[in-house]
């Protein structure tokens, strides 16, 4: 268990005055991640909401060394910095321990940055890559990404008479990352800060490449009130759309609330109820779209059952 | 902050004053204002860990106030508080 009192004594490394929207999940995630880190960190950031809104020139919200180069190469950038560090350490020019992190949104991770990510994972760099996943290109005005949930209306998967929003399910990036056989990866949610902080600390103490996929509510793109962000990220977990789990040296394990659901200690909620609270799914609640809506619930069930099996249930 | 001409910008777009975003006050975005009731608050710090803008001020493990210079009024603190100690009020009402 994380002691909030202890954590609150640490320096705030993401300064206020950044221009992420009110209620944005990304800054909650970054704050929790930076509070979890015990060593100094260096960060690379892919293009996206977080990058743009935290570093509007000539301002920066980061109180740690931070680099932005392009949309697609946060993983390659941090891999290069980490390599330089290893060389300097070997030569005795740096003696202290430093951790290397990259942040990318789902656009910069699932789509545009997947090649750089896959390369860095395979080469074995000692980095932690964090995807703050809000399920669309929010920064440019809500375009669908390969992380956008099925049925969500975006400007490039607009709901209308014919199109029911995005027609495809999001790809399972966490499983794709796990297939690189890295020491540690997993999924978490800022609503369960114990789970999130525990996983960041585990990832940072592992040697080699690690990855966390973190669900990040976006009041603008998900179309919910700004005060609902934490509730939305929580219900995503309780309805099993976003299960909490980790893969450590090839061993799949459910954690926290998801583990309790699998063990019958907590109630699983309905995906459709979670969707009903978000305007991006509003168009699905008609009689004609009921079969489509049901197919989403079924798919989430199937994925959840598969995950349970992988985790030994 | 005075805007810089391109000749005054550092090479590579470097910003060397880490955390200088504090010079930009986001508090004027707010239309709803969180008001905390000290008597109800148990200093559990749930609001602090969930605030997107680091606007819950904590000292020695206790909440000492809300930083209205930066609070954007999202209302998350009010929703996550297990003790109903934070109420959102229309800005300018109090
Ligand atoms: S969440 Fe509520 S009780 Fe807990 S510290 Fe904040 S205001 Fe106080
Ligand atoms: S209203 Fe939002 S920004 Fe303001 S203190 Fe509460 S959580 Fe932080």
Short mmCIF file of C-alpha atoms and ligand atoms in Angstrom, two decimals:
data_model
loop_
_atom_site.label_atom_id
_atom_site.label_comp_id
_atom_site.label_asym_id
_atom_site.label_seq_id
_atom_site.Cartn_x
_atom_site.Cartn_y
_atom_site.Cartn_z
CA UNK A 1 0.00 0.00 0.00
CA UNK A 2 1.17 3.45 -0.91
CA UNK A 3 1.28 6.06 1.85
CA UNK A 4 -0.14 9.29 0.46
CA UNK A 5 1.24 11.20 3.43
CA UNK A 6 4.77 10.03 2.57
CA UNK A 7 4.28 10.75 -1.12
CA UNK A 8 3.00 14.23 -0.38
CA UNK A 9 6.38 15.12 1.07
CA UNK A 10 7.98 14.70 -2.34
CA UNK A 11 8.55 17.55 -4.72
CA UNK A 12 5.82 18.14 -7.30
CA UNK A 13 7.63 17.48 -10.58
CA UNK A 14 4.82 18.49 -12.95
CA UNK A 15 4.24 22.14 -12.12
CA UNK A 16 0.78 23.67 -12.29
CA UNK A 17 0.13 26.30 -14.93
CA UNK A 18 0.16 23.66 -17.69
CA UNK A 19 -2.68 24.01 -20.15
CA UNK A 20 -4.23 20.56 -20.26
CA UNK A 21 -8.01 20.82 -20.08
CA UNK A 22 -9.77 20.92 -16.73
CA UNK A 23 -10.22 17.35 -15.54
CA UNK A 24 -7.67 15.85 -17.95
CA UNK A 25 -6.56 12.32 -17.08
CA UNK A 26 -3.08 12.75 -18.55
CA UNK A 27 -1.83 15.15 -15.90
CA UNK A 28 -3.25 12.97 -13.10
CA UNK A 29 -1.32 10.04 -14.55
CA UNK A 30 1.91 12.00 -14.94
CA UNK A 31 1.71 13.32 -11.39
CA UNK A 32 1.21 9.81 -10.02
CA UNK A 33 4.03 8.38 -12.15
CA UNK A 34 6.50 11.08 -11.12
CA UNK A 35 5.56 10.67 -7.46
CA UNK A 36 6.23 6.95 -7.78
CA UNK A 37 9.75 7.36 -9.14
CA UNK A 38 12.43 7.23 -6.48
CA UNK A 39 15.45 8.10 -8.64
CA UNK A 40 15.91 11.16 -10.86
CA UNK A 41 14.21 10.72 -14.23
CA UNK A 42 14.72 11.90 -17.79
CA UNK A 43 11.64 11.98 -20.00
CA UNK A 44 10.97 11.85 -23.72
CA UNK A 45 7.50 12.85 -24.83
CA UNK A 46 5.80 12.01 -28.11
CA UNK A 47 3.78 14.73 -29.78
CA UNK A 48 0.29 14.91 -28.33
CA UNK A 49 -1.91 16.70 -25.80
CA UNK A 50 0.54 16.16 -22.97
CA UNK A 51 3.52 17.42 -24.94
CA UNK A 52 1.76 20.43 -26.41
CA UNK A 53 -0.08 21.58 -23.31
CA UNK A 54 2.81 21.19 -20.86
CA UNK A 55 5.36 23.04 -22.97
CA UNK A 56 3.75 26.03 -24.61
CA UNK A 57 6.79 28.09 -25.42
CA UNK A 58 8.42 29.79 -23.51
CA UNK A 59 6.89 27.85 -20.63
CA UNK A 60 7.39 24.34 -19.39
CA UNK A 61 5.60 22.51 -16.59
CA UNK A 62 8.34 19.89 -16.27
CA UNK A 63 10.75 20.06 -13.38
CA UNK A 64 12.74 17.17 -14.81
CA UNK A 65 14.86 16.98 -17.99
CA UNK A 66 12.38 16.53 -20.81
CA UNK A 67 12.76 16.10 -24.55
CA UNK A 68 10.33 16.31 -27.41
CA UNK A 69 11.49 15.52 -30.90
CA UNK A 70 8.64 14.15 -33.03
CA UNK A 71 5.39 12.21 -32.99
CA UNK A 72 6.76 8.80 -33.89
CA UNK A 73 10.02 8.53 -32.02
CA UNK A 74 9.65 9.04 -28.27
CA UNK A 75 10.86 5.47 -27.72
CA UNK A 76 13.86 5.94 -30.04
CA UNK A 77 14.70 9.28 -28.40
CA UNK A 78 14.71 7.88 -24.88
CA UNK A 79 16.60 4.79 -26.07
CA UNK A 80 19.34 7.09 -27.39
CA UNK A 81 19.56 9.03 -24.15
CA UNK A 82 19.66 5.81 -22.16
CA UNK A 83 22.47 4.47 -24.35
CA UNK A 84 24.52 7.62 -23.77
CA UNK A 85 23.93 7.24 -20.05
CA UNK A 86 25.15 3.63 -20.08
CA UNK A 87 28.34 4.70 -21.90
CA UNK A 88 28.98 7.61 -19.54
CA UNK A 89 28.35 5.38 -16.57
CA UNK A 90 30.83 2.84 -17.84
CA UNK A 91 33.43 5.58 -18.28
CA UNK A 92 32.75 6.84 -14.78
CA UNK A 93 31.47 10.21 -15.98
CA UNK A 94 28.09 9.63 -14.32
CA UNK A 95 27.83 7.79 -11.03
CA UNK A 96 24.26 8.21 -9.87
CA UNK A 97 21.28 6.11 -10.92
CA UNK A 98 18.91 7.76 -13.38
CA UNK A 99 15.69 6.33 -14.84
CA UNK A 100 14.54 6.89 -18.40
CA UNK A 101 10.86 7.28 -19.23
CA UNK A 102 8.85 8.01 -22.32
CA UNK A 103 5.27 9.26 -22.43
CA UNK A 104 3.13 8.89 -25.51
CA UNK A 105 -0.58 9.11 -26.10
CA UNK A 106 -2.37 6.29 -27.88
CA UNK A 107 -1.81 8.02 -31.23
CA UNK A 108 1.91 8.33 -30.57
CA UNK A 109 2.10 4.77 -29.24
CA UNK A 110 -0.47 2.45 -30.85
CA UNK A 111 -0.21 4.04 -34.30
CA UNK A 112 2.57 6.46 -35.16
CA UNK A 113 5.18 5.38 -32.64
CA UNK A 114 4.76 1.60 -32.67
CA UNK A 115 7.81 0.96 -34.83
CA UNK A 116 10.13 2.99 -32.58
CA UNK A 117 8.53 1.37 -29.53
CA UNK A 118 8.91 -2.16 -30.85
CA UNK A 119 12.53 -1.47 -31.82
CA UNK A 120 13.46 -0.05 -28.43
CA UNK A 121 11.80 -2.98 -26.64
CA UNK A 122 13.58 -5.53 -28.79
CA UNK A 123 16.98 -3.87 -28.36
CA UNK A 124 16.56 -4.16 -24.62
CA UNK A 125 16.99 -0.57 -23.48
CA UNK A 126 16.52 0.05 -19.77
CA UNK A 127 13.47 2.29 -20.15
CA UNK A 128 9.87 2.59 -19.03
CA UNK A 129 7.46 3.56 -21.79
CA UNK A 130 4.09 4.85 -20.65
CA UNK A 131 1.11 5.14 -22.94
CA UNK A 132 -1.53 7.49 -21.53
CA UNK A 133 -4.41 6.14 -23.50
CA UNK A 134 -7.38 8.42 -24.09
CA UNK A 135 -8.51 6.48 -27.12
CA UNK A 136 -8.23 9.05 -29.92
CA UNK A 137 -6.16 11.91 -31.32
CA UNK A 138 -7.62 14.41 -28.87
CA UNK A 139 -5.05 17.15 -29.40
CA UNK A 140 -5.99 17.65 -33.03
CA UNK A 141 -9.72 17.49 -32.40
CA UNK A 142 -10.74 13.87 -31.70
CA UNK A 143 -9.77 11.65 -34.63
CA UNK A 144 -10.00 7.87 -34.24
CA UNK A 145 -6.86 5.91 -33.45
CA UNK A 146 -6.33 2.16 -33.25
CA UNK A 147 -7.05 2.51 -29.53
CA UNK A 148 -10.48 4.08 -30.02
CA UNK A 149 -13.19 1.80 -28.60
CA UNK A 150 -15.72 0.27 -30.95
CA UNK A 151 -18.77 2.48 -31.32
CA UNK A 152 -17.10 5.75 -30.32
CA UNK A 153 -17.97 8.72 -32.48
CA UNK A 154 -14.93 10.71 -33.54
CA UNK A 155 -14.42 13.23 -36.34
CA UNK A 156 -12.99 10.47 -38.54
CA UNK A 157 -15.47 7.82 -37.42
CA UNK A 158 -18.50 10.08 -37.14
CA UNK A 159 -21.76 8.53 -36.06
CA UNK A 160 -24.55 9.01 -38.57
CA UNK A 161 -27.43 7.14 -40.14
CA UNK A 162 -25.16 4.50 -41.62
CA UNK A 163 -21.96 4.56 -39.61
CA UNK A 164 -22.35 3.60 -35.93
CA UNK A 165 -19.12 5.35 -34.87
CA UNK A 166 -15.88 3.39 -35.03
CA UNK A 167 -16.57 -0.06 -36.43
CA UNK A 168 -13.45 -1.85 -35.25
CA UNK A 169 -12.31 -2.93 -31.81
CA UNK A 170 -9.13 -1.37 -30.45
CA UNK A 171 -6.04 -3.46 -30.97
CA UNK A 172 -4.57 -5.11 -27.91
CA UNK A 173 -1.33 -3.19 -27.65
CA UNK A 174 -0.46 -4.44 -24.17
CA UNK A 175 -0.49 -8.01 -25.50
CA UNK A 176 1.58 -6.94 -28.52
CA UNK A 177 4.13 -5.41 -26.16
CA UNK A 178 4.06 -8.53 -23.97
CA UNK A 179 4.91 -10.57 -27.07
CA UNK A 180 8.31 -8.82 -27.10
CA UNK A 181 9.11 -10.89 -24.00
CA UNK A 182 10.26 -7.92 -21.98
CA UNK A 183 10.71 -8.15 -18.19
CA UNK A 184 7.58 -6.21 -17.25
CA UNK A 185 4.48 -4.68 -18.77
CA UNK A 186 0.88 -4.12 -17.78
CA UNK A 187 -2.26 -2.05 -17.69
CA UNK A 188 -3.48 0.29 -15.00
CA UNK A 189 -5.78 3.22 -14.24
CA UNK A 190 -5.23 6.46 -12.28
CA UNK A 191 -8.41 5.78 -10.30
CA UNK A 192 -6.52 2.98 -8.60
CA UNK A 193 -3.45 4.97 -7.64
CA UNK A 194 -2.12 2.13 -5.47
CA UNK A 195 -2.12 -0.14 -8.50
CA UNK A 196 -0.61 2.53 -10.76
CA UNK A 197 2.16 3.58 -8.38
CA UNK A 198 2.99 -0.02 -7.49
CA UNK A 199 3.32 -0.92 -11.16
CA UNK A 200 5.50 2.10 -11.95
CA UNK A 201 7.81 1.17 -9.10
CA UNK A 202 7.96 -2.44 -10.24
CA UNK A 203 8.70 -1.36 -13.80
CA UNK A 204 11.42 1.04 -12.73
CA UNK A 205 13.13 -1.55 -10.57
CA UNK A 206 13.16 -4.13 -13.38
CA UNK A 207 16.21 -4.20 -15.60
CA UNK A 208 15.45 -3.75 -19.27
CA UNK A 209 12.50 -2.40 -21.23
CA UNK A 210 9.17 -2.04 -19.46
CA UNK A 211 5.80 -0.70 -20.54
CA UNK A 212 2.55 0.49 -18.97
CA UNK A 213 -0.69 1.19 -20.76
CA UNK A 214 -2.74 3.60 -18.65
CA UNK A 215 -6.32 4.55 -19.38
CA UNK A 216 -6.68 8.33 -19.48
CA UNK A 217 -10.15 9.88 -19.48
CA UNK A 218 -10.66 12.91 -21.72
CA UNK A 219 -13.72 15.02 -20.87
CA UNK A 220 -13.65 16.65 -24.33
CA UNK A 221 -13.31 13.50 -26.40
CA UNK A 222 -15.28 11.10 -24.23
CA UNK A 223 -17.92 13.75 -23.72
CA UNK A 224 -18.44 13.63 -19.99
CA UNK A 225 -18.37 16.29 -17.27
CA UNK A 226 -14.90 17.27 -16.08
CA UNK A 227 -15.56 15.96 -12.59
CA UNK A 228 -16.29 12.45 -13.93
CA UNK A 229 -12.76 11.58 -15.10
CA UNK A 230 -11.80 9.48 -12.12
CA UNK A 231 -15.21 7.79 -12.07
CA UNK A 232 -14.90 6.93 -15.79
CA UNK A 233 -11.40 5.48 -15.38
CA UNK A 234 -12.70 3.45 -12.43
CA UNK A 235 -15.75 2.08 -14.21
CA UNK A 236 -13.63 1.16 -17.23
CA UNK A 237 -11.91 -1.25 -14.85
CA UNK A 238 -14.97 -2.52 -13.00
CA UNK A 239 -16.77 -3.33 -16.29
CA UNK A 240 -13.65 -5.16 -17.52
CA UNK A 241 -13.21 -2.94 -20.57
CA UNK A 242 -9.84 -2.01 -19.02
CA UNK A 243 -8.67 -4.85 -16.77
CA UNK A 244 -5.76 -4.28 -14.40
CA UNK A 245 -3.01 -6.78 -15.03
CA UNK A 246 0.71 -7.25 -15.36
CA UNK A 247 3.01 -9.58 -17.26
CA UNK A 248 6.20 -10.20 -15.34
CA UNK A 249 8.85 -12.32 -17.03
CA UNK A 250 6.19 -14.07 -19.08
CA UNK A 251 3.81 -14.65 -16.20
CA UNK A 252 0.38 -13.07 -16.64
CA UNK A 253 -1.30 -11.84 -13.47
CA UNK A 254 -4.51 -9.94 -12.77
CA UNK A 255 -4.09 -7.27 -10.10
CA UNK A 256 -6.22 -5.20 -7.73
CA UNK A 257 -9.88 -4.83 -8.54
CA UNK A 258 -9.70 -7.05 -11.63
CA UNK A 259 -8.19 -9.86 -9.62
CA UNK A 260 -10.99 -9.49 -7.08
CA UNK A 261 -13.59 -9.72 -9.86
CA UNK A 262 -11.97 -12.91 -11.17
CA UNK A 263 -12.02 -14.36 -7.66
CA UNK A 264 -15.67 -13.45 -7.15
CA UNK A 265 -14.91 -10.90 -4.43
CA UNK A 266 -16.11 -7.90 -6.41
CA UNK A 267 -19.04 -7.35 -8.71
CA UNK A 268 -18.42 -6.89 -12.41
CA UNK A 269 -20.36 -3.94 -13.84
CA UNK A 270 -21.88 -3.58 -17.30
CA UNK A 271 -19.90 -2.16 -20.23
CA UNK A 272 -23.08 -0.67 -21.62
CA UNK A 273 -23.68 1.28 -18.40
CA UNK A 274 -20.17 2.69 -18.63
CA UNK A 275 -20.75 3.69 -22.26
CA UNK A 276 -24.10 5.30 -21.44
CA UNK A 277 -22.29 7.92 -19.34
CA UNK A 278 -20.16 9.13 -22.26
CA UNK A 279 -21.44 11.30 -25.08
CA UNK A 280 -19.10 9.63 -27.60
CA UNK A 281 -21.43 6.59 -27.46
CA UNK A 282 -24.70 8.53 -27.27
CA UNK A 283 -25.89 7.51 -30.77
CA UNK A 284 -25.79 3.81 -29.86
CA UNK A 285 -28.74 3.97 -27.49
CA UNK A 286 -31.52 3.37 -30.00
CA UNK A 287 -33.47 0.19 -30.79
CA UNK A 288 -31.86 -0.10 -34.20
CA UNK A 289 -28.34 -0.01 -32.74
CA UNK A 290 -29.06 -2.47 -29.95
CA UNK A 291 -27.47 -5.46 -31.73
CA UNK A 292 -24.34 -3.42 -32.37
CA UNK A 293 -24.22 -2.34 -28.73
CA UNK A 294 -24.69 -5.93 -27.56
CA UNK A 295 -21.85 -7.05 -29.81
CA UNK A 296 -19.56 -4.68 -27.88
CA UNK A 297 -20.56 -6.16 -24.54
CA UNK A 298 -20.00 -9.66 -25.97
CA UNK A 299 -16.56 -8.79 -27.31
CA UNK A 300 -15.46 -7.28 -24.00
CA UNK A 301 -16.69 -10.45 -22.23
CA UNK A 302 -14.74 -12.65 -24.61
CA UNK A 303 -11.54 -10.62 -24.15
CA UNK A 304 -11.99 -10.72 -20.38
CA UNK A 305 -12.45 -14.51 -20.41
CA UNK A 306 -9.31 -14.86 -22.54
CA UNK A 307 -7.34 -12.69 -20.19
CA UNK A 308 -8.57 -14.66 -17.18
CA UNK A 309 -7.41 -17.86 -18.84
CA UNK A 310 -3.97 -16.38 -19.51
CA UNK A 311 -3.80 -15.41 -15.87
CA UNK A 312 -4.63 -18.93 -14.75
CA UNK A 313 -8.34 -18.64 -13.86
CA UNK B 1 6.07 37.14 -19.32
CA UNK B 2 7.28 39.29 -22.19
CA UNK B 3 7.23 37.44 -25.51
CA UNK B 4 10.65 36.75 -26.97
CA UNK B 5 11.82 37.53 -30.44
CA UNK B 6 13.42 34.66 -32.33
CA UNK B 7 16.91 36.06 -31.76
CA UNK B 8 16.44 35.78 -28.00
CA UNK B 9 15.23 32.18 -28.12
CA UNK B 10 17.68 29.51 -27.09
CA UNK B 11 19.05 27.12 -29.66
CA UNK B 12 16.80 24.10 -30.22
CA UNK B 13 13.84 25.68 -28.44
CA UNK B 14 15.39 24.95 -25.06
CA UNK B 15 13.53 26.11 -21.97
CA UNK B 16 16.01 26.23 -19.11
CA UNK B 17 13.72 27.56 -16.41
CA UNK B 18 12.17 24.25 -15.32
CA UNK B 19 8.58 24.58 -14.13
CA UNK B 20 8.17 28.20 -15.24
CA UNK B 21 4.59 27.34 -16.24
CA UNK B 22 3.74 28.57 -12.73
CA UNK B 23 3.99 32.06 -14.20
CA UNK B 24 0.88 31.24 -16.21
CA UNK B 25 -2.13 31.29 -13.89
CA UNK B 26 -4.80 28.87 -15.06
CA UNK B 27 -7.15 29.80 -12.20
CA UNK B 28 -9.02 32.24 -14.42
CA UNK B 29 -10.36 29.30 -16.48
CA UNK B 30 -12.50 28.34 -13.53
CA UNK B 31 -16.28 28.70 -13.48
CA UNK B 32 -16.88 26.39 -10.49
CA UNK B 33 -14.91 26.84 -7.32
CA UNK B 34 -14.05 24.04 -4.86
CA UNK B 35 -14.64 25.04 -1.24
CA UNK B 36 -13.23 22.73 1.40
CA UNK B 37 -14.81 22.32 4.79
CA UNK B 38 -11.94 21.90 7.24
CA UNK B 39 -14.20 20.33 9.84
CA UNK B 40 -15.22 17.47 7.55
CA UNK B 41 -11.74 16.94 6.08
CA UNK B 42 -9.74 14.04 7.53
CA UNK B 43 -6.59 14.74 5.51
CA UNK B 44 -6.90 11.45 3.66
CA UNK B 45 -5.29 13.19 0.62
CA UNK B 46 -7.51 11.48 -1.98
CA UNK B 47 -8.20 14.89 -3.50
CA UNK B 48 -4.49 15.69 -3.62
CA UNK B 49 -3.49 12.51 -5.51
CA UNK B 50 -6.33 12.97 -8.04
CA UNK B 51 -6.04 16.70 -8.80
CA UNK B 52 -4.83 17.20 -12.39
CA UNK B 53 -3.36 20.58 -11.53
CA UNK B 54 -1.50 20.00 -8.26
CA UNK B 55 -3.80 22.60 -6.76
CA UNK B 56 -4.46 20.91 -3.42
CA UNK B 57 -1.85 22.32 -1.08
CA UNK B 58 -0.46 19.85 1.44
CA UNK B 59 2.00 20.51 4.24
CA UNK B 60 3.26 17.93 6.73
CA UNK B 61 0.66 15.45 5.52
CA UNK B 62 -2.28 17.84 5.95
CA UNK B 63 -4.36 19.79 3.44
CA UNK B 64 -3.66 23.47 4.02
CA UNK B 65 -5.72 24.93 1.21
CA UNK B 66 -6.59 25.04 -2.45
CA UNK B 67 -4.39 26.97 -4.84
CA UNK B 68 -6.89 29.11 -6.72
CA UNK B 69 -4.11 30.51 -8.89
CA UNK B 70 -4.08 27.20 -10.76
CA UNK B 71 -7.26 25.27 -9.88
CA UNK B 72 -9.31 24.96 -13.08
CA UNK B 73 -12.47 24.00 -11.23
CA UNK B 74 -12.81 20.53 -12.74
CA UNK B 75 -14.56 19.23 -9.61
CA UNK B 76 -12.63 15.96 -9.39
CA UNK B 77 -11.52 16.68 -5.81
CA UNK B 78 -15.14 17.18 -4.78
CA UNK B 79 -16.20 13.89 -6.44
CA UNK B 80 -13.41 11.75 -5.00
CA UNK B 81 -13.55 13.09 -1.44
CA UNK B 82 -14.91 10.21 0.67
CA UNK B 83 -16.09 12.63 3.37
CA UNK B 84 -17.99 15.14 1.23
CA UNK B 85 -15.66 17.84 2.46
CA UNK B 86 -15.37 19.72 -0.83
CA UNK B 87 -18.30 21.52 -2.35
CA UNK B 88 -18.32 23.08 -5.80
CA UNK B 89 -19.81 26.58 -5.88
CA UNK B 90 -20.47 28.90 -8.77
CA UNK B 91 -17.41 31.15 -9.14
CA UNK B 92 -18.12 34.59 -7.71
CA UNK B 93 -21.02 33.34 -5.58
CA UNK B 94 -19.17 33.18 -2.27
S1 LIG C 1 -10.35 14.00 -0.04
FE1 LIG C 1 -11.68 15.15 1.34
S2 LIG C 1 -11.19 14.38 3.41
FE2 LIG C 1 -9.58 13.68 2.04
S3 LIG C 1 -7.98 15.28 2.26
FE3 LIG C 1 -9.25 15.87 0.49
S4 LIG C 1 -10.84 17.23 1.33
FE4 LIG C 1 -9.88 16.16 3.05
S1 LIG C 2 -11.44 21.52 -8.85
FE1 LIG C 2 -10.00 20.24 -10.06
S2 LIG C 2 -8.22 21.58 -10.35
FE2 LIG C 2 -9.41 22.47 -8.69
S3 LIG C 2 -8.50 21.63 -6.82
FE3 LIG C 2 -10.23 20.30 -7.39
S4 LIG C 2 -9.32 18.65 -8.60
FE4 LIG C 2 -7.81 20.33 -8.53
#
